[in-house]
Amino acid sequence: MKRLTYLFATAALLAACSGNQGYTINGTAESVEDGKMVYLTKPEGQQLVKLDSAVVTNGKFTFKGTQDTAAVRFITNASPEAYEFGIDIFLENGTINVNLSKENGAATGTHNNDAYQAVRSQLNGLNAQMMAVFNTLANDSTLTEEQREAKGKEIESLQEKSIDVMKEAIKQNIANAVGVHLLKQNYYYMDVEELDPLMPQIPVAYNNDKTIVKIKDNVEKMKATAVGQKFTDFEMLTPEGKSVKLSDFVGKGKVVLVDFWASWCGPCRREMPNLVEAYKQYKGKNFEIVGVSLDQNGEAWKNAIKQLDITWPQMSDLKYWECEGARLYAVSSIPHTVLIDAEGTIIARGLHGEGLQEELAEVLK
């Protein structure tokens, strides 16, 4: 289950020098009545904290101030405790033009906001297409199963396009605040070949940023566990509480599929029948699966093993996303698989569904 984070999600403070002339935000409030307040806020954890407020007059509002470095801020239609909609902007010195709207918000006028708006516009278009397909699926009872399946694939295609848009925006803007912001929010969609060339381009101002430090550390771990590398060993406990190592299974003459999953992960549970089928088909052909659970609750883990008909070895440290095995293999979304050959060399990562079946058929023929 991907820990999905969207373009307009809460962001940490971002640094990019903008000068000292101060900022002016000229706003249009399409969906806010005259006399009502709009708020300039900043994210702190999962909350928004009020920085300033302005009265809407003749459908317009203004904020003024100074900002040392560009930072992600939000303008909302009501107080942080009761807002219904808003828009994220890069607060930086200069004139920023904002359209505060329920559906088509925009922020332009300064370098970072112009770059960010270009990405926002592309994603808004793709999101609108996805919503149209969702609405058809929800409201059209005449659709056949084949048509529903086709609509589902259409949604998946649009989601993939959205990810591609963000990846390209990160690549084009990595040397500025926009690219770093997008990277921090979406790095888990990217593989090591995409991430590694970006690391030297990140401005030195972010060297101590906690998320950037984490990303750089993940990249090094991804490189150490990439296709072509020898597996990295780790030790955990079985459901019965017995200590077991990955090396107890890997490098022993069998092809091993390491499956990172969790009982609470919906996509993991949906993928499990595919693994069950693969295990039945190849178990007697020098093939093994080792499950590495990111569960926290031991009973939930054990119950899921029974419910999902999992008969292959399992291990976990019950540390959720702090799972040592997941950290060593830089796993940032599940389900995630690592395929290791009989000698202990990693030959594939991230295989699922038909792709997994095709790879196993080739490797175990």
PDB file of C-alpha atoms in Angstrom, residues 72-282:
ATOM      1  CA  VAL A  72       5.288  26.463   1.315  1.00  0.00           C
ATOM      2  CA  ARG A  73       2.236  28.144   2.803  1.00  0.00           C
ATOM      3  CA  PHE A  74      -1.523  27.712   2.453  1.00  0.00           C
ATOM      4  CA  ILE A  75      -4.263  30.251   1.858  1.00  0.00           C
ATOM      5  CA  THR A  76      -7.592  28.960   3.159  1.00  0.00           C
ATOM      6  CA  ASN A  77     -11.174  30.159   2.927  1.00  0.00           C
ATOM      7  CA  ALA A  78     -11.666  30.049   6.704  1.00  0.00           C
ATOM      8  CA  SER A  79      -9.709  29.610   9.908  1.00  0.00           C
ATOM      9  CA  PRO A  80      -7.324  26.629  10.062  1.00  0.00           C
ATOM     10  CA  GLU A  81      -9.775  24.803  12.310  1.00  0.00           C
ATOM     11  CA  ALA A  82     -12.745  25.171   9.963  1.00  0.00           C
ATOM     12  CA  TYR A  83     -11.508  25.687   6.406  1.00  0.00           C
ATOM     13  CA  GLU A  84     -13.180  23.880   3.496  1.00  0.00           C
ATOM     14  CA  PHE A  85     -10.734  24.585   0.710  1.00  0.00           C
ATOM     15  CA  GLY A  86      -7.479  26.352   0.060  1.00  0.00           C
ATOM     16  CA  ILE A  87      -4.397  26.525  -2.101  1.00  0.00           C
ATOM     17  CA  ASP A  88      -0.746  25.883  -1.389  1.00  0.00           C
ATOM     18  CA  ILE A  89       1.709  28.501  -2.590  1.00  0.00           C
ATOM     19  CA  PHE A  90       5.391  29.327  -2.328  1.00  0.00           C
ATOM     20  CA  LEU A  91       5.556  32.377  -0.100  1.00  0.00           C
ATOM     21  CA  GLU A  92       8.486  34.408  -1.419  1.00  0.00           C
ATOM     22  CA  ASN A  93       9.254  38.057  -1.985  1.00  0.00           C
ATOM     23  CA  GLY A  94       7.636  39.539  -5.077  1.00  0.00           C
ATOM     24  CA  THR A  95       4.085  39.902  -6.323  1.00  0.00           C
ATOM     25  CA  ILE A  96       2.071  36.689  -6.130  1.00  0.00           C
ATOM     26  CA  ASN A  97      -1.292  36.484  -7.876  1.00  0.00           C
ATOM     27  CA  VAL A  98      -3.661  33.971  -6.298  1.00  0.00           C
ATOM     28  CA  ASN A  99      -7.036  32.633  -7.362  1.00  0.00           C
ATOM     29  CA  LEU A 100      -8.647  31.019  -4.320  1.00  0.00           C
ATOM     30  CA  SER A 101     -11.191  28.595  -5.717  1.00  0.00           C
ATOM     31  CA  LYS A 102     -12.811  25.284  -4.814  1.00  0.00           C
ATOM     32  CA  GLU A 103     -11.786  23.707  -8.105  1.00  0.00           C
ATOM     33  CA  ASN A 104      -9.309  25.778 -10.129  1.00  0.00           C
ATOM     34  CA  GLY A 105      -6.994  27.453  -7.676  1.00  0.00           C
ATOM     35  CA  ALA A 106      -3.855  29.068  -9.074  1.00  0.00           C
ATOM     36  CA  ALA A 107      -0.807  30.971  -7.858  1.00  0.00           C
ATOM     37  CA  THR A 108       1.540  32.759 -10.248  1.00  0.00           C
ATOM     38  CA  GLY A 109       3.809  35.793 -10.524  1.00  0.00           C
ATOM     39  CA  THR A 110       7.058  34.635  -8.928  1.00  0.00           C
ATOM     40  CA  HIS A 111       9.612  32.100 -10.123  1.00  0.00           C
ATOM     41  CA  ASN A 112       8.688  29.250  -7.799  1.00  0.00           C
ATOM     42  CA  ASN A 113       4.950  29.816  -8.057  1.00  0.00           C
ATOM     43  CA  ASP A 114       5.061  29.906 -11.851  1.00  0.00           C
ATOM     44  CA  ALA A 115       6.989  26.624 -11.919  1.00  0.00           C
ATOM     45  CA  TYR A 116       4.660  25.035  -9.365  1.00  0.00           C
ATOM     46  CA  GLN A 117       1.551  26.228 -11.171  1.00  0.00           C
ATOM     47  CA  ALA A 118       2.703  24.570 -14.386  1.00  0.00           C
ATOM     48  CA  VAL A 119       2.755  21.248 -12.534  1.00  0.00           C
ATOM     49  CA  ARG A 120      -0.524  21.955 -10.739  1.00  0.00           C
ATOM     50  CA  SER A 121      -2.296  22.684 -14.028  1.00  0.00           C
ATOM     51  CA  GLN A 122      -1.185  19.391 -15.561  1.00  0.00           C
ATOM     52  CA  LEU A 123      -2.237  17.421 -12.491  1.00  0.00           C
ATOM     53  CA  ASN A 124      -5.573  19.225 -12.245  1.00  0.00           C
ATOM     54  CA  GLY A 125      -6.320  18.191 -15.813  1.00  0.00           C
ATOM     55  CA  LEU A 126      -5.468  14.556 -15.118  1.00  0.00           C
ATOM     56  CA  ASN A 127      -7.423  14.609 -11.852  1.00  0.00           C
ATOM     57  CA  ALA A 128     -10.481  15.940 -13.683  1.00  0.00           C
ATOM     58  CA  GLN A 129     -10.244  13.063 -16.156  1.00  0.00           C
ATOM     59  CA  MET A 130      -9.943  10.560 -13.313  1.00  0.00           C
ATOM     60  CA  MET A 131     -12.963  12.003 -11.515  1.00  0.00           C
ATOM     61  CA  ALA A 132     -15.023  11.721 -14.679  1.00  0.00           C
ATOM     62  CA  VAL A 133     -14.154   8.021 -14.922  1.00  0.00           C
ATOM     63  CA  PHE A 134     -14.838   7.489 -11.204  1.00  0.00           C
ATOM     64  CA  ASN A 135     -18.241   9.134 -11.584  1.00  0.00           C
ATOM     65  CA  THR A 136     -19.078   6.894 -14.515  1.00  0.00           C
ATOM     66  CA  LEU A 137     -18.146   3.811 -12.520  1.00  0.00           C
ATOM     67  CA  ALA A 138     -20.187   4.993  -9.536  1.00  0.00           C
ATOM     68  CA  ASN A 139     -23.297   6.108 -11.396  1.00  0.00           C
ATOM     69  CA  ASP A 140     -23.636   4.056 -14.577  1.00  0.00           C
ATOM     70  CA  SER A 141     -25.284   0.765 -13.620  1.00  0.00           C
ATOM     71  CA  THR A 142     -25.451  -0.362 -17.259  1.00  0.00           C
ATOM     72  CA  LEU A 143     -21.699  -0.922 -17.534  1.00  0.00           C
ATOM     73  CA  THR A 144     -20.666  -4.501 -18.193  1.00  0.00           C
ATOM     74  CA  GLU A 145     -17.859  -6.178 -16.251  1.00  0.00           C
ATOM     75  CA  GLU A 146     -15.589  -5.759 -19.276  1.00  0.00           C
ATOM     76  CA  GLN A 147     -16.409  -2.054 -19.442  1.00  0.00           C
ATOM     77  CA  ARG A 148     -15.771  -1.638 -15.722  1.00  0.00           C
ATOM     78  CA  GLU A 149     -12.433  -3.371 -16.081  1.00  0.00           C
ATOM     79  CA  ALA A 150     -11.549  -1.078 -18.960  1.00  0.00           C
ATOM     80  CA  LYS A 151     -12.483   1.974 -16.859  1.00  0.00           C
ATOM     81  CA  GLY A 152     -10.290   0.677 -14.045  1.00  0.00           C
ATOM     82  CA  LYS A 153      -7.347   0.386 -16.427  1.00  0.00           C
ATOM     83  CA  GLU A 154      -8.072   3.909 -17.662  1.00  0.00           C
ATOM     84  CA  ILE A 155      -7.816   5.204 -14.095  1.00  0.00           C
ATOM     85  CA  GLU A 156      -4.539   3.338 -13.579  1.00  0.00           C
ATOM     86  CA  SER A 157      -3.177   4.870 -16.776  1.00  0.00           C
ATOM     87  CA  LEU A 158      -4.119   8.368 -15.631  1.00  0.00           C
ATOM     88  CA  GLN A 159      -2.520   7.744 -12.233  1.00  0.00           C
ATOM     89  CA  GLU A 160       0.679   6.655 -13.953  1.00  0.00           C
ATOM     90  CA  LYS A 161       0.610   9.797 -16.083  1.00  0.00           C
ATOM     91  CA  SER A 162       0.268  11.905 -12.927  1.00  0.00           C
ATOM     92  CA  ILE A 163       3.312  10.228 -11.429  1.00  0.00           C
ATOM     93  CA  ASP A 164       5.240  10.812 -14.651  1.00  0.00           C
ATOM     94  CA  VAL A 165       4.321  14.515 -14.530  1.00  0.00           C
ATOM     95  CA  MET A 166       5.665  14.802 -10.990  1.00  0.00           C
ATOM     96  CA  LYS A 167       8.849  12.896 -11.846  1.00  0.00           C
ATOM     97  CA  GLU A 168       9.563  15.197 -14.776  1.00  0.00           C
ATOM     98  CA  ALA A 169       8.826  18.275 -12.648  1.00  0.00           C
ATOM     99  CA  ILE A 170      11.270  17.047 -10.002  1.00  0.00           C
ATOM    100  CA  LYS A 171      13.935  16.480 -12.647  1.00  0.00           C
ATOM    101  CA  GLN A 172      13.455  19.932 -14.174  1.00  0.00           C
ATOM    102  CA  ASN A 173      13.315  21.793 -10.842  1.00  0.00           C
ATOM    103  CA  ILE A 174      15.593  19.820  -8.526  1.00  0.00           C
ATOM    104  CA  ALA A 175      17.954  22.783  -8.114  1.00  0.00           C
ATOM    105  CA  ASN A 176      15.186  24.983  -6.703  1.00  0.00           C
ATOM    106  CA  ALA A 177      12.553  24.908  -3.942  1.00  0.00           C
ATOM    107  CA  VAL A 178       9.824  23.468  -6.184  1.00  0.00           C
ATOM    108  CA  GLY A 179      11.833  20.433  -7.193  1.00  0.00           C
ATOM    109  CA  VAL A 180      12.959  19.740  -3.638  1.00  0.00           C
ATOM    110  CA  HIS A 181       9.377  20.078  -2.373  1.00  0.00           C
ATOM    111  CA  LEU A 182       8.064  17.660  -4.987  1.00  0.00           C
ATOM    112  CA  LEU A 183      10.919  15.238  -4.336  1.00  0.00           C
ATOM    113  CA  LYS A 184      10.161  15.178  -0.613  1.00  0.00           C
ATOM    114  CA  GLN A 185       6.509  14.462  -1.287  1.00  0.00           C
ATOM    115  CA  ASN A 186       6.930  11.878  -4.048  1.00  0.00           C
ATOM    116  CA  TYR A 187      10.363  10.206  -3.828  1.00  0.00           C
ATOM    117  CA  TYR A 188       8.795   6.811  -3.049  1.00  0.00           C
ATOM    118  CA  TYR A 189       7.468   6.656  -6.616  1.00  0.00           C
ATOM    119  CA  MET A 190      11.027   6.742  -7.964  1.00  0.00           C
ATOM    120  CA  ASP A 191      13.608   4.012  -8.376  1.00  0.00           C
ATOM    121  CA  VAL A 192      17.326   4.267  -7.747  1.00  0.00           C
ATOM    122  CA  GLU A 193      18.157   5.001 -11.399  1.00  0.00           C
ATOM    123  CA  GLU A 194      15.884   8.040 -11.251  1.00  0.00           C
ATOM    124  CA  LEU A 195      16.925   9.254  -7.802  1.00  0.00           C
ATOM    125  CA  ASP A 196      20.692   8.803  -7.823  1.00  0.00           C
ATOM    126  CA  PRO A 197      21.485  11.453 -10.493  1.00  0.00           C
ATOM    127  CA  LEU A 198      19.344  13.987  -8.617  1.00  0.00           C
ATOM    128  CA  MET A 199      21.168  13.793  -5.299  1.00  0.00           C
ATOM    129  CA  PRO A 200      24.205  15.955  -6.265  1.00  0.00           C
ATOM    130  CA  GLN A 201      21.875  18.607  -7.703  1.00  0.00           C
ATOM    131  CA  ILE A 202      19.981  19.274  -4.467  1.00  0.00           C
ATOM    132  CA  PRO A 203      21.005  22.723  -3.127  1.00  0.00           C
ATOM    133  CA  VAL A 204      23.391  22.633  -0.183  1.00  0.00           C
ATOM    134  CA  ALA A 205      20.852  24.598   1.860  1.00  0.00           C
ATOM    135  CA  TYR A 206      18.972  21.297   2.292  1.00  0.00           C
ATOM    136  CA  ASN A 207      21.941  19.272   3.555  1.00  0.00           C
ATOM    137  CA  ASN A 208      20.468  19.120   7.069  1.00  0.00           C
ATOM    138  CA  ASP A 209      16.834  18.765   6.039  1.00  0.00           C
ATOM    139  CA  LYS A 210      15.572  15.584   7.760  1.00  0.00           C
ATOM    140  CA  THR A 211      13.607  14.328   4.775  1.00  0.00           C
ATOM    141  CA  ILE A 212      16.431  14.993   2.326  1.00  0.00           C
ATOM    142  CA  VAL A 213      18.896  13.212   4.641  1.00  0.00           C
ATOM    143  CA  LYS A 214      16.490  10.261   4.738  1.00  0.00           C
ATOM    144  CA  ILE A 215      16.121  10.221   0.947  1.00  0.00           C
ATOM    145  CA  LYS A 216      19.896  10.266   0.432  1.00  0.00           C
ATOM    146  CA  ASP A 217      20.287   7.428   2.917  1.00  0.00           C
ATOM    147  CA  ASN A 218      17.560   5.457   1.108  1.00  0.00           C
ATOM    148  CA  VAL A 219      19.305   5.971  -2.213  1.00  0.00           C
ATOM    149  CA  GLU A 220      22.519   4.479  -0.832  1.00  0.00           C
ATOM    150  CA  LYS A 221      20.567   1.502   0.481  1.00  0.00           C
ATOM    151  CA  MET A 222      18.776   1.148  -2.851  1.00  0.00           C
ATOM    152  CA  LYS A 223      22.133   1.092  -4.626  1.00  0.00           C
ATOM    153  CA  ALA A 224      23.392  -1.585  -2.218  1.00  0.00           C
ATOM    154  CA  THR A 225      20.321  -3.755  -2.870  1.00  0.00           C
ATOM    155  CA  ALA A 226      19.824  -3.029  -6.558  1.00  0.00           C
ATOM    156  CA  VAL A 227      19.560  -5.648  -9.282  1.00  0.00           C
ATOM    157  CA  GLY A 228      22.970  -7.271  -9.717  1.00  0.00           C
ATOM    158  CA  GLN A 229      24.011  -6.863  -6.074  1.00  0.00           C
ATOM    159  CA  LYS A 230      24.366  -9.646  -3.532  1.00  0.00           C
ATOM    160  CA  PHE A 231      21.533  -9.795  -1.035  1.00  0.00           C
ATOM    161  CA  THR A 232      21.795  -8.016   2.327  1.00  0.00           C
ATOM    162  CA  ASP A 233      21.093 -10.240   5.304  1.00  0.00           C
ATOM    163  CA  PHE A 234      18.892  -9.428   8.295  1.00  0.00           C
ATOM    164  CA  GLU A 235      17.389 -11.262  11.253  1.00  0.00           C
ATOM    165  CA  MET A 236      13.826 -11.263  12.609  1.00  0.00           C
ATOM    166  CA  LEU A 237      11.329 -13.543  14.328  1.00  0.00           C
ATOM    167  CA  THR A 238       8.898 -16.099  12.949  1.00  0.00           C
ATOM    168  CA  PRO A 239       5.219 -15.986  14.016  1.00  0.00           C
ATOM    169  CA  GLU A 240       6.181 -18.580  16.653  1.00  0.00           C
ATOM    170  CA  GLY A 241       8.879 -16.305  18.065  1.00  0.00           C
ATOM    171  CA  LYS A 242      11.892 -18.162  16.664  1.00  0.00           C
ATOM    172  CA  SER A 243      14.860 -16.132  15.431  1.00  0.00           C
ATOM    173  CA  VAL A 244      15.464 -16.534  11.693  1.00  0.00           C
ATOM    174  CA  LYS A 245      17.751 -14.909   9.131  1.00  0.00           C
ATOM    175  CA  LEU A 246      17.161 -14.192   5.469  1.00  0.00           C
ATOM    176  CA  SER A 247      20.362 -16.123   4.816  1.00  0.00           C
ATOM    177  CA  ASP A 248      18.652 -19.234   6.194  1.00  0.00           C
ATOM    178  CA  PHE A 249      16.783 -19.300   2.872  1.00  0.00           C
ATOM    179  CA  VAL A 250      18.808 -17.233   0.401  1.00  0.00           C
ATOM    180  CA  GLY A 251      21.974 -18.489  -1.272  1.00  0.00           C
ATOM    181  CA  LYS A 252      21.095 -22.110  -0.593  1.00  0.00           C
ATOM    182  CA  GLY A 253      20.491 -23.151  -4.187  1.00  0.00           C
ATOM    183  CA  LYS A 254      16.914 -21.916  -4.489  1.00  0.00           C
ATOM    184  CA  VAL A 255      15.427 -18.895  -6.220  1.00  0.00           C
ATOM    185  CA  VAL A 256      13.853 -16.852  -3.406  1.00  0.00           C
ATOM    186  CA  LEU A 257      11.142 -14.218  -3.640  1.00  0.00           C
ATOM    187  CA  VAL A 258      11.209 -11.861  -0.646  1.00  0.00           C
ATOM    188  CA  ASP A 259       7.722 -10.393  -0.199  1.00  0.00           C
ATOM    189  CA  PHE A 260       7.395  -7.234   1.917  1.00  0.00           C
ATOM    190  CA  TRP A 261       3.760  -6.966   3.014  1.00  0.00           C
ATOM    191  CA  ALA A 262       1.429  -6.346   5.998  1.00  0.00           C
ATOM    192  CA  SER A 263      -1.968  -7.516   7.176  1.00  0.00           C
ATOM    193  CA  TRP A 264      -3.254  -3.918   7.142  1.00  0.00           C
ATOM    194  CA  CYS A 265      -2.201  -3.378   3.508  1.00  0.00           C
ATOM    195  CA  GLY A 266      -5.139  -3.718   1.107  1.00  0.00           C
ATOM    196  CA  PRO A 267      -3.052  -4.013  -2.088  1.00  0.00           C
ATOM    197  CA  CYS A 268      -0.912  -6.662  -0.346  1.00  0.00           C
ATOM    198  CA  ARG A 269      -3.975  -8.732   0.416  1.00  0.00           C
ATOM    199  CA  ARG A 270      -5.234  -8.340  -3.159  1.00  0.00           C
ATOM    200  CA  GLU A 271      -1.869  -9.477  -4.527  1.00  0.00           C
ATOM    201  CA  MET A 272      -1.597 -12.479  -2.183  1.00  0.00           C
ATOM    202  CA  PRO A 273      -3.644 -14.913  -4.344  1.00  0.00           C
ATOM    203  CA  ASN A 274      -1.075 -14.350  -7.106  1.00  0.00           C
ATOM    204  CA  LEU A 275       1.708 -15.388  -4.707  1.00  0.00           C
ATOM    205  CA  VAL A 276      -0.300 -18.366  -3.479  1.00  0.00           C
ATOM    206  CA  GLU A 277      -0.690 -19.530  -7.082  1.00  0.00           C
ATOM    207  CA  ALA A 278       3.012 -19.007  -7.810  1.00  0.00           C
ATOM    208  CA  TYR A 279       3.990 -20.962  -4.700  1.00  0.00           C
ATOM    209  CA  LYS A 280       1.765 -23.878  -5.645  1.00  0.00           C
ATOM    210  CA  GLN A 281       3.189 -23.910  -9.158  1.00  0.00           C
ATOM    211  CA  TYR A 282       6.906 -23.569  -8.383  1.00  0.00           C
TER     212      TYR A 282
END
